[in-house]
XYZ file of C-alpha atoms in Angstrom:
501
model
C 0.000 0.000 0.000
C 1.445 3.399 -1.184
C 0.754 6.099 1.029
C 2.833 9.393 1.993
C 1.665 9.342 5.088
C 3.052 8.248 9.073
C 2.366 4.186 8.729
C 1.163 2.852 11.954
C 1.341 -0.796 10.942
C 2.787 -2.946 8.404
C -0.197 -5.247 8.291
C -3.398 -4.233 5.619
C -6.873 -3.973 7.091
C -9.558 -5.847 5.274
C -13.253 -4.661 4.601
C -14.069 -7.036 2.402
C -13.130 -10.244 3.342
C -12.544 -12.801 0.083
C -13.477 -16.555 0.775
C -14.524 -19.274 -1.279
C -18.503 -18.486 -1.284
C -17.596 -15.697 -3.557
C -15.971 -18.039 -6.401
C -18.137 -18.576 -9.319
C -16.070 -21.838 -10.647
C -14.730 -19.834 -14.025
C -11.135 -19.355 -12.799
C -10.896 -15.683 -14.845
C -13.856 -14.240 -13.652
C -13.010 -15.225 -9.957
C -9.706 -14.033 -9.844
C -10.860 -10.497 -11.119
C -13.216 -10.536 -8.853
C -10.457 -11.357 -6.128
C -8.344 -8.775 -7.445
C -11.296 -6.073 -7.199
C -11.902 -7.433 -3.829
C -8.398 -6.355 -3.092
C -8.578 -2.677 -4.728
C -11.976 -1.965 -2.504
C -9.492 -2.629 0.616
C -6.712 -1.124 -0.496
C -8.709 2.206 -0.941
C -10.191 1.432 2.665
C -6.935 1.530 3.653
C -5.545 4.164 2.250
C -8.702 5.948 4.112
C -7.884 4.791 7.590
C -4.300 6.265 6.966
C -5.550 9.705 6.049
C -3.805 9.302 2.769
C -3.873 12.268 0.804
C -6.459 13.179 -2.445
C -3.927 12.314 -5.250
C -3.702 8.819 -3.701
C -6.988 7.956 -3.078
C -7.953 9.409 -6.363
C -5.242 7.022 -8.047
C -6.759 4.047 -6.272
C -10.563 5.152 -6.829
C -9.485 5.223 -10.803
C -7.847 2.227 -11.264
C -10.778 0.323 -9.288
C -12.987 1.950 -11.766
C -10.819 1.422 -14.883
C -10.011 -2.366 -13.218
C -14.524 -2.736 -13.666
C -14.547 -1.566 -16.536
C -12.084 -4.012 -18.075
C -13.629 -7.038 -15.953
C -17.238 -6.469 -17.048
C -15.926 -7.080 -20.479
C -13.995 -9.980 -19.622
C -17.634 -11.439 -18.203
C -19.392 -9.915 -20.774
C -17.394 -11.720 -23.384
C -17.863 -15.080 -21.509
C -21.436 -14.588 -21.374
C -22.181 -13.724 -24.693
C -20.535 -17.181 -25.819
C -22.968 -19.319 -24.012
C -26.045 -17.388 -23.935
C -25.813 -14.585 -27.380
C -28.328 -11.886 -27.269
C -30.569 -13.390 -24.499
C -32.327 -10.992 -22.233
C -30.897 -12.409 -19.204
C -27.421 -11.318 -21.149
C -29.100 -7.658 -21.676
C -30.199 -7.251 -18.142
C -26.673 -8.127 -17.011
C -25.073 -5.784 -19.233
C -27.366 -2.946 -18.041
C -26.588 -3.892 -14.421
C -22.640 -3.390 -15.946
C -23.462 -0.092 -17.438
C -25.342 1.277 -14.006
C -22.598 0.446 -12.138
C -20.268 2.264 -14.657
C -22.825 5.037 -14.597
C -22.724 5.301 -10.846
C -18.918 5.443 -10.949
C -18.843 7.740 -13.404
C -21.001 10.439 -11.471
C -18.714 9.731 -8.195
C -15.640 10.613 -9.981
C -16.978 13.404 -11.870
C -17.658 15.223 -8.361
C -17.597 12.979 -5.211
C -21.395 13.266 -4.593
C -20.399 17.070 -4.047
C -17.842 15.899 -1.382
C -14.497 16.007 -1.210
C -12.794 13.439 -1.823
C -11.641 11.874 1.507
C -14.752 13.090 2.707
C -16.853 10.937 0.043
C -14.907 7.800 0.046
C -16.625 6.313 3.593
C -20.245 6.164 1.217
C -17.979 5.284 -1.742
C -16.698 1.999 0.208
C -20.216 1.482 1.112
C -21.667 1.310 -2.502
C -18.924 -0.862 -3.457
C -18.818 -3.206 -0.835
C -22.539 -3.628 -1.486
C -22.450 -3.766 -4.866
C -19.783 -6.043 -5.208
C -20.809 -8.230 -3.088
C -24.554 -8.253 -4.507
C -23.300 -8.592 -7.865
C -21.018 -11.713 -7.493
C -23.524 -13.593 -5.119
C -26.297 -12.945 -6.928
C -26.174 -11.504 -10.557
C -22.867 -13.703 -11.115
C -23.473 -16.660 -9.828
C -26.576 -16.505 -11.621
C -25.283 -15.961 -14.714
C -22.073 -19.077 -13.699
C -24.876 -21.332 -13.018
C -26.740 -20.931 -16.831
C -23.963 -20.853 -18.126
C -22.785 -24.409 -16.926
C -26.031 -25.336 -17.304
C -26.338 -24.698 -21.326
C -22.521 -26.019 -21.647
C -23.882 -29.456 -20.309
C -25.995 -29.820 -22.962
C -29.300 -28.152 -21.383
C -31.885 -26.359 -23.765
C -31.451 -22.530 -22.690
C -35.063 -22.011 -21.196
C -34.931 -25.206 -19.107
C -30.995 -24.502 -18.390
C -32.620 -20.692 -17.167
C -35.773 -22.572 -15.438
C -33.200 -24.518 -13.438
C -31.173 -21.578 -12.838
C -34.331 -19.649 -11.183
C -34.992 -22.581 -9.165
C -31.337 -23.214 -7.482
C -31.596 -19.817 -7.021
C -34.205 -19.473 -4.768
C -35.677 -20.428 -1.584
C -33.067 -21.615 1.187
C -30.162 -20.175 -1.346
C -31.678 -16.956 -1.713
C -32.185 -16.771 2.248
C -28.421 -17.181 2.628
C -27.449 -15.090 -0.131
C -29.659 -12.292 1.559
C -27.835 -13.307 4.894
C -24.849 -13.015 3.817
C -25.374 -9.380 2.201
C -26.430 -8.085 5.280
C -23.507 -9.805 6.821
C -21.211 -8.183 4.437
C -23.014 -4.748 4.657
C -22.988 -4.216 7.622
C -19.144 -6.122 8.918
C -17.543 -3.962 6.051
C -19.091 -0.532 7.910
C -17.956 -1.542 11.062
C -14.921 -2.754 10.190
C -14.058 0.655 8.602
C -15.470 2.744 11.921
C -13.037 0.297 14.352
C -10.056 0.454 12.137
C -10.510 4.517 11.075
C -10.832 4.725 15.102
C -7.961 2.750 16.186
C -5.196 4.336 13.846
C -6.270 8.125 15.114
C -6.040 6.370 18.521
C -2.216 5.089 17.124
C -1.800 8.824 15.573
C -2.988 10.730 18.823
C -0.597 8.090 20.831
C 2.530 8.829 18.389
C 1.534 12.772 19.311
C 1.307 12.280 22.416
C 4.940 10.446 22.966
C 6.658 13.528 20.705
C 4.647 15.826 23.272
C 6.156 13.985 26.205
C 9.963 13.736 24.622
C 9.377 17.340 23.840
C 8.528 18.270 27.611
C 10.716 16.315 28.891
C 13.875 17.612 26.688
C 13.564 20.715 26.428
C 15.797 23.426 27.615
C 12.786 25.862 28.655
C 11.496 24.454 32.322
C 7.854 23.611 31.775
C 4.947 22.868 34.787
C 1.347 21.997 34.165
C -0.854 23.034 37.498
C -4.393 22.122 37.487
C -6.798 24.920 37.749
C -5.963 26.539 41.253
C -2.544 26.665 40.741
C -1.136 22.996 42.045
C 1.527 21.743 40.706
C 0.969 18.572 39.078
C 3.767 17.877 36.388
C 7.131 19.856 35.533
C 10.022 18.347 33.690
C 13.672 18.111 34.573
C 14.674 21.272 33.228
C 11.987 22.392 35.682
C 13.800 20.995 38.867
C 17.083 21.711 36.854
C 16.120 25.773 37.217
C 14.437 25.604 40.285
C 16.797 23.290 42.355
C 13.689 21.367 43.718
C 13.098 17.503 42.668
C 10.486 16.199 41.202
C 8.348 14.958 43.300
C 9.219 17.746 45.970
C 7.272 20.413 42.886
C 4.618 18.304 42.580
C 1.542 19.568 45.012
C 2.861 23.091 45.461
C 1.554 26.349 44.516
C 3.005 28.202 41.314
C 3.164 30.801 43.328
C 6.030 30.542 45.323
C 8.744 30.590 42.165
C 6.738 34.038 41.751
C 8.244 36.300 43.817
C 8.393 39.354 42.316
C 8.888 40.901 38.728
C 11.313 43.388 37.158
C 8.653 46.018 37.062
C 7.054 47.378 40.416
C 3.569 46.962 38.649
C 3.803 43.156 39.328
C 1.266 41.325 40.991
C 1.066 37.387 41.403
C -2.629 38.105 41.571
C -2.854 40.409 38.453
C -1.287 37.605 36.416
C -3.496 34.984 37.600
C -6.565 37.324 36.408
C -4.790 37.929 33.074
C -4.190 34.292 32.193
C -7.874 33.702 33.111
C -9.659 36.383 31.363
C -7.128 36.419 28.399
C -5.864 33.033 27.734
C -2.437 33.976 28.821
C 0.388 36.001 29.979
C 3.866 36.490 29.825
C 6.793 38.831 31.447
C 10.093 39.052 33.433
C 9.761 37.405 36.500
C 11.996 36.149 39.080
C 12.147 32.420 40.543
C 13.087 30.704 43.824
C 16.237 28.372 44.261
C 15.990 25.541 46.839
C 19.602 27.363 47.631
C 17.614 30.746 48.506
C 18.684 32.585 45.085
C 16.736 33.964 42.901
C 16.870 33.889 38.987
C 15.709 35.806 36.834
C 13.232 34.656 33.809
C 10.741 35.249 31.097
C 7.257 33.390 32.339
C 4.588 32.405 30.157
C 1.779 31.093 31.791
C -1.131 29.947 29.695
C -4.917 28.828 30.507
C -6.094 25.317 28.700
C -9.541 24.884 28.696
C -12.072 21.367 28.256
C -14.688 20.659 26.118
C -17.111 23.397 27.534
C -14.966 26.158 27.963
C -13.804 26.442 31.592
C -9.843 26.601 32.520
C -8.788 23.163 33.976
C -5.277 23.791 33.596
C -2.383 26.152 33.088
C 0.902 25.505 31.142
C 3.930 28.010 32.754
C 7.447 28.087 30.509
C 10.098 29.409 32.378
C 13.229 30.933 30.280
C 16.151 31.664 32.431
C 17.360 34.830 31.035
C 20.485 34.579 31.952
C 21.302 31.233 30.115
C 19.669 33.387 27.428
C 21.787 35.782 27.461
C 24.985 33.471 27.903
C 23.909 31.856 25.135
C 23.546 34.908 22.815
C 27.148 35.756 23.692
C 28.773 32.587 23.274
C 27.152 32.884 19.750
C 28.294 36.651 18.916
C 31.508 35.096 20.093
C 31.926 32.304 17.737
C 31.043 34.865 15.062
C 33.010 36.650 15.758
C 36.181 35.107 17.179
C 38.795 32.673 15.550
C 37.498 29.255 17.282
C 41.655 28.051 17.521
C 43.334 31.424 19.244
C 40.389 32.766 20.317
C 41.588 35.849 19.104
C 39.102 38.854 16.604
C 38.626 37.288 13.210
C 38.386 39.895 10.148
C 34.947 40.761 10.545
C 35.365 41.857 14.459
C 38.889 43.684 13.398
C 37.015 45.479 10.278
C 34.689 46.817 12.360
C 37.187 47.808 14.954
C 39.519 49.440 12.360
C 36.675 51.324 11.219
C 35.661 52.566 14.626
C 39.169 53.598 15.507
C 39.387 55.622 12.202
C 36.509 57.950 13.239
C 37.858 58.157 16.624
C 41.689 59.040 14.976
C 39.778 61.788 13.090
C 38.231 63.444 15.874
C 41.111 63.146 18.231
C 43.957 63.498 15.366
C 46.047 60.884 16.000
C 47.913 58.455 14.303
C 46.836 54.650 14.168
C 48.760 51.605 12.681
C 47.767 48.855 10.928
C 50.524 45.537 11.163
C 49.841 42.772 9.148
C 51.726 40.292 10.454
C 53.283 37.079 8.936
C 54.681 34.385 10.478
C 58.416 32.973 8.886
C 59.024 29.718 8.541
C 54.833 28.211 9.570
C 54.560 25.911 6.828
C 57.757 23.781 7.889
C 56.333 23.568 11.156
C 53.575 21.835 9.710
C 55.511 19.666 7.649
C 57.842 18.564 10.378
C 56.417 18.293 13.451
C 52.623 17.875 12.389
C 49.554 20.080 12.041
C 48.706 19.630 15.252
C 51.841 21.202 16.657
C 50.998 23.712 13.773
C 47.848 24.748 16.055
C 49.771 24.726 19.242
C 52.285 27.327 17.877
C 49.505 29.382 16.604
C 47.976 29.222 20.299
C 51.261 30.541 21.808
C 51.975 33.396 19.142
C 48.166 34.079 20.023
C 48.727 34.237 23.970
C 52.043 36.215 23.304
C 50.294 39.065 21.244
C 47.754 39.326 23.857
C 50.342 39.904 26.230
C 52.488 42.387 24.484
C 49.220 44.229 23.331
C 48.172 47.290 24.598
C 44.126 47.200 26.409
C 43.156 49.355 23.875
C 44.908 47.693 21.085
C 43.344 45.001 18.858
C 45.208 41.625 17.844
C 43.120 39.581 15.294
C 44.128 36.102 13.268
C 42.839 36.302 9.746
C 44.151 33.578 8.067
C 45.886 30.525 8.545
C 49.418 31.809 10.031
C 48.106 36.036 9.467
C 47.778 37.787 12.300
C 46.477 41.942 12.057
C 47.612 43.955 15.154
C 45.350 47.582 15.401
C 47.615 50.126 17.598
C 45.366 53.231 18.752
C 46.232 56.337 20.287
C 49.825 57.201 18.450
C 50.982 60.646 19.166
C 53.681 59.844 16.213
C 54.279 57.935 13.309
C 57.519 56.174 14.819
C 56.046 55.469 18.158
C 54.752 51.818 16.985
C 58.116 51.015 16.286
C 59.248 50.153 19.831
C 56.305 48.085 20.119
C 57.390 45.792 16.564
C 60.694 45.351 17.854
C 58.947 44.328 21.139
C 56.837 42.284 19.434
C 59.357 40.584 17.340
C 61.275 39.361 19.948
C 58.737 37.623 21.948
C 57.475 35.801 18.585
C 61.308 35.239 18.045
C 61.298 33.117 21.683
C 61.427 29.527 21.497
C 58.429 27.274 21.940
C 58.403 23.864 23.639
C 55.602 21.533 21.906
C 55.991 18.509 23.819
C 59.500 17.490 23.540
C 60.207 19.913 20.638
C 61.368 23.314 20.207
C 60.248 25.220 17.544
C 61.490 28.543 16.447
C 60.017 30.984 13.971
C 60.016 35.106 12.843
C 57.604 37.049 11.438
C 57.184 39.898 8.633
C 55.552 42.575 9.370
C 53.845 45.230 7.247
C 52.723 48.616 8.816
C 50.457 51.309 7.386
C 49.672 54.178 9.088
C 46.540 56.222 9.449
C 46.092 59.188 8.109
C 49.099 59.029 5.824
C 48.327 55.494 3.970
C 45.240 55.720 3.940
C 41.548 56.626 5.745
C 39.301 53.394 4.731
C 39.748 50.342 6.313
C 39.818 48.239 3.123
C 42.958 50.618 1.816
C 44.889 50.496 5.124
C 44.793 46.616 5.309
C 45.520 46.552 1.871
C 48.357 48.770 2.296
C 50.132 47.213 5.420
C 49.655 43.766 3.325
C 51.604 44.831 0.605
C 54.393 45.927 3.384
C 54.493 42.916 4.920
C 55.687 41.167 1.612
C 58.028 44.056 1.260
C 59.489 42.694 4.831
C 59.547 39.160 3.530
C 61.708 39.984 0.245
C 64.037 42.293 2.502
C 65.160 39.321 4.584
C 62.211 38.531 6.885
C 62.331 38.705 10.702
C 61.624 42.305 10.735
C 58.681 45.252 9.784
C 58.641 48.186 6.713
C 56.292 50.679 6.818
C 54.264 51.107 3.286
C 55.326 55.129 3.307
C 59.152 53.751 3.233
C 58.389 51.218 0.244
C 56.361 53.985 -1.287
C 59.220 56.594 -1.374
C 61.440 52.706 -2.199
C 59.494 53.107 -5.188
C 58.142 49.969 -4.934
C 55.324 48.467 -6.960
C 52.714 45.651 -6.125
């Protein structure tokens, strides 16, 4: 069975039960009448699993077309053992009502939709198709034997009538109402048992849900009690489990961030409006007090009164911690922990303004370490990262609090010095600078040495945008590295060099 659908068995239902009081004895004309059998339930069940109106229009059609092409597979039989005889004719026509009937319920669904229609859909076929085979069919089986053993065609139709009647038509009507009315029931108890499987699979992703969610969550009943809370409840709160359960809401409420509050006012609100929500602040079992975003909400039964309330607690400050660990990661290098580009763009561009109020001078360093690439090759990538870490911790220390030190690429480092009075005076800090990169690192039982180059371009004289100053000090920095490495050149010295990049 196709269906697009949540499955909540692998096993078919069956409406119409096929046994061997439907079979006719003309092996053709009982398996199509099997295989019909076998459409009706498969469109039953794709109604009991809610399938959707391409699917059950797909099975509706070829259970139509399927008809169509087995009332001329009878038809044909038929018309070899009994040509152009009015019992022929008045089987035909019950053919072409059928087709008829089918052909209205697929034109429009009885003014239905669809999935709405098919419940009296199923209930016409089962009827019919049951009707037709036990009656009409076998009928038509029976004078049909009848002439092929050699029977004159009235008496073969006189005989026909007769083992048709009395105690056989009895059980033939038995057996319709049997059939009529097990196929409707059968459709109610299965339809009812897979929304009972659908509201059960709801009802276990409502319960993972509560119980793993970050946001602490307590259901009261209509007064306030306590009656359920999840962990991240007692995680917030400090309080077990069952030492929340039978206490009032109302002492986690103990006051709000505005003066305005009132545990009484939001009680009111959630009752006369459905809900509420606002900064409140919460009880510890340690005696603290957190602070967190409440929303309490009203659920109501079938006739409209409140019989319970839902409260969500968000504890603010894990909000908040959270937010910054994620501006962080944005906007951090996740190996040094040092600025990336984007927070040293919008640094440099803050310090340019300030520079042009205040005039002073600021420098830009790019900053290249000699010699990185062997590292890796020798010792390992890993040591690679460990060197990085160091040369991180040692900017950091020889940095000014008001300077920046950022990695932007793999060994690239970008050092932001504010508040020059002159040109010259971030000299003393390179040379600083150099000599603490130029220290020797122990990674694990190795020493590692490297340099850097460094290119330096000053603000206002190289430049006033942040793009052309980074630019600029880039292009000094391979100046450095062609001039011998392990040292710094400013980009107004390679511009009066007469350099060209």
């Amino acid at each position: 069975m196709h269906n697009n659908k949540e499955t909540y068995t692998d096993k078919p239902h069956t409406i119409f039960p096929w046994n061997d009081s439907f079979k006719l004895g003309i092996l053709l004309v009982d398996q199509q009448h099997e295989r019909l059998a076998g459409l009706v339930n498969i469109l039953a069940n794709h109604l009991i699993y809610n399938a959707d109106v391409p699917a059950l229009s797909a099975v509706f059609n070829e259970l139509a077309d399927y008809a169509v092409y087995h009332f001329h597979t009878e038809e044909t039989i038929w018309h070899q053992s009994v040509p152009d005889d009015s019992w022929e004719t008045r089987h035909k026509d019950v053919h072409d009502s059928f087709i008829e009937e089918v052909s209205r319920l697929r034109a429009g669904y009885g003014g239905k939709p669809l999935d709405e229609a098919v419940p009296d859909i199923l209930s016409f076929l089962t009827n019919w198709l049951a009707f037709h085979i036990l009656d009409s069919d076998k009928r038509m089986a029976k004078l049909v034997r009848a002439t092929q053993s050699g029977l004159p065609l009235e008496e073969a139709k006189r005989l026909t009538s007769h083992e048709m009647s009395g105690a056989i038509k009895a059980l033939i009507e038995a057996l319709l109402s049997m059939y009529q009315t097990l196929s409707c029931r059968t459709l109610q108890l299965l339809t009812e048992i897979v929304e009972r499987q659908k509201a059960e699979v709801k009802l276990r992703l409502a319960s993972s849900v509560f119980d793993n969610t970050l946001e602490a969550i307590c259901i009261t009943d209509a007064d306030g009690i306590i009656i359920d809370a999840n962990p991240a409840f007692s995680h917030i709160t400090q309080y077990a489990h069952d030492k929340v359960l039978g206490n009032s809401l109302d002492t986690l409420m103990l006051g709000a961030e505005s003066d305005a509050f009132d545990i009484a006012n939001v009680w009111q609100a959630a009752r006369e409006e459905g809900h509420w929500n606002g900064e409140i602040r919460s009880r510890c079992r340690s005696g603290g007090v957190k602070a967190g975003w409440l929303t309490l909400s009203a659920v109501k039964d079938e006739r409209g009164n409140i019989c319970n309330f839902v409260a969500v607690f968000s504890c603010v400050e894990q909000l908040i911690k959270r937010q910054h660990e994620m501006e962080f990661m944005v906007n951090h290098d996740a190996l040094t922990q040092l600025p990336n580009r984007l927070l040293m763009t919008d640094r440099l561009e803050l310090a340019i303004a300030h520079a042009e109020r205040s005039h002073e001078y600021l420098a830009v360093c790019f900053l290249d370490l000699d010699g990185f690439k062997a590292v890796n090759d020798v010792f390992g990538h890993a040591a690679g990262d460990c060197l990085l870490q160091e040369i991180a911790r040692r900017f950091s220390r020889a940095s000014r609090r008001n300077d920046t030190v950022a990695r932007v690429g793999g060994d690239e480092f970008v050092i932001l010095l504010n508040g020059l009075r002159r040109s010259v005076d971030c000299c003393l800090y390179m040379d600083k600078l150099l000599d603490e990169i130029e220290q020797p690192v122990l990674i694990k039982n190795d020493i590692i040495r490297v340099s850097a180059s460094i290119g330096i371009a000053l603000f206002p004289d190289d430049g006033n945008s942040a793009e052309a100053l980074l630019r600029h000090a880039d292009q000094a920095m391979y100046r450095s590295k062609k001039s011998g490495k392990a040292g710094y050149c400013f980009y107004n010295a390679l511009q009066n060099y007469g350099g060209a990049f």
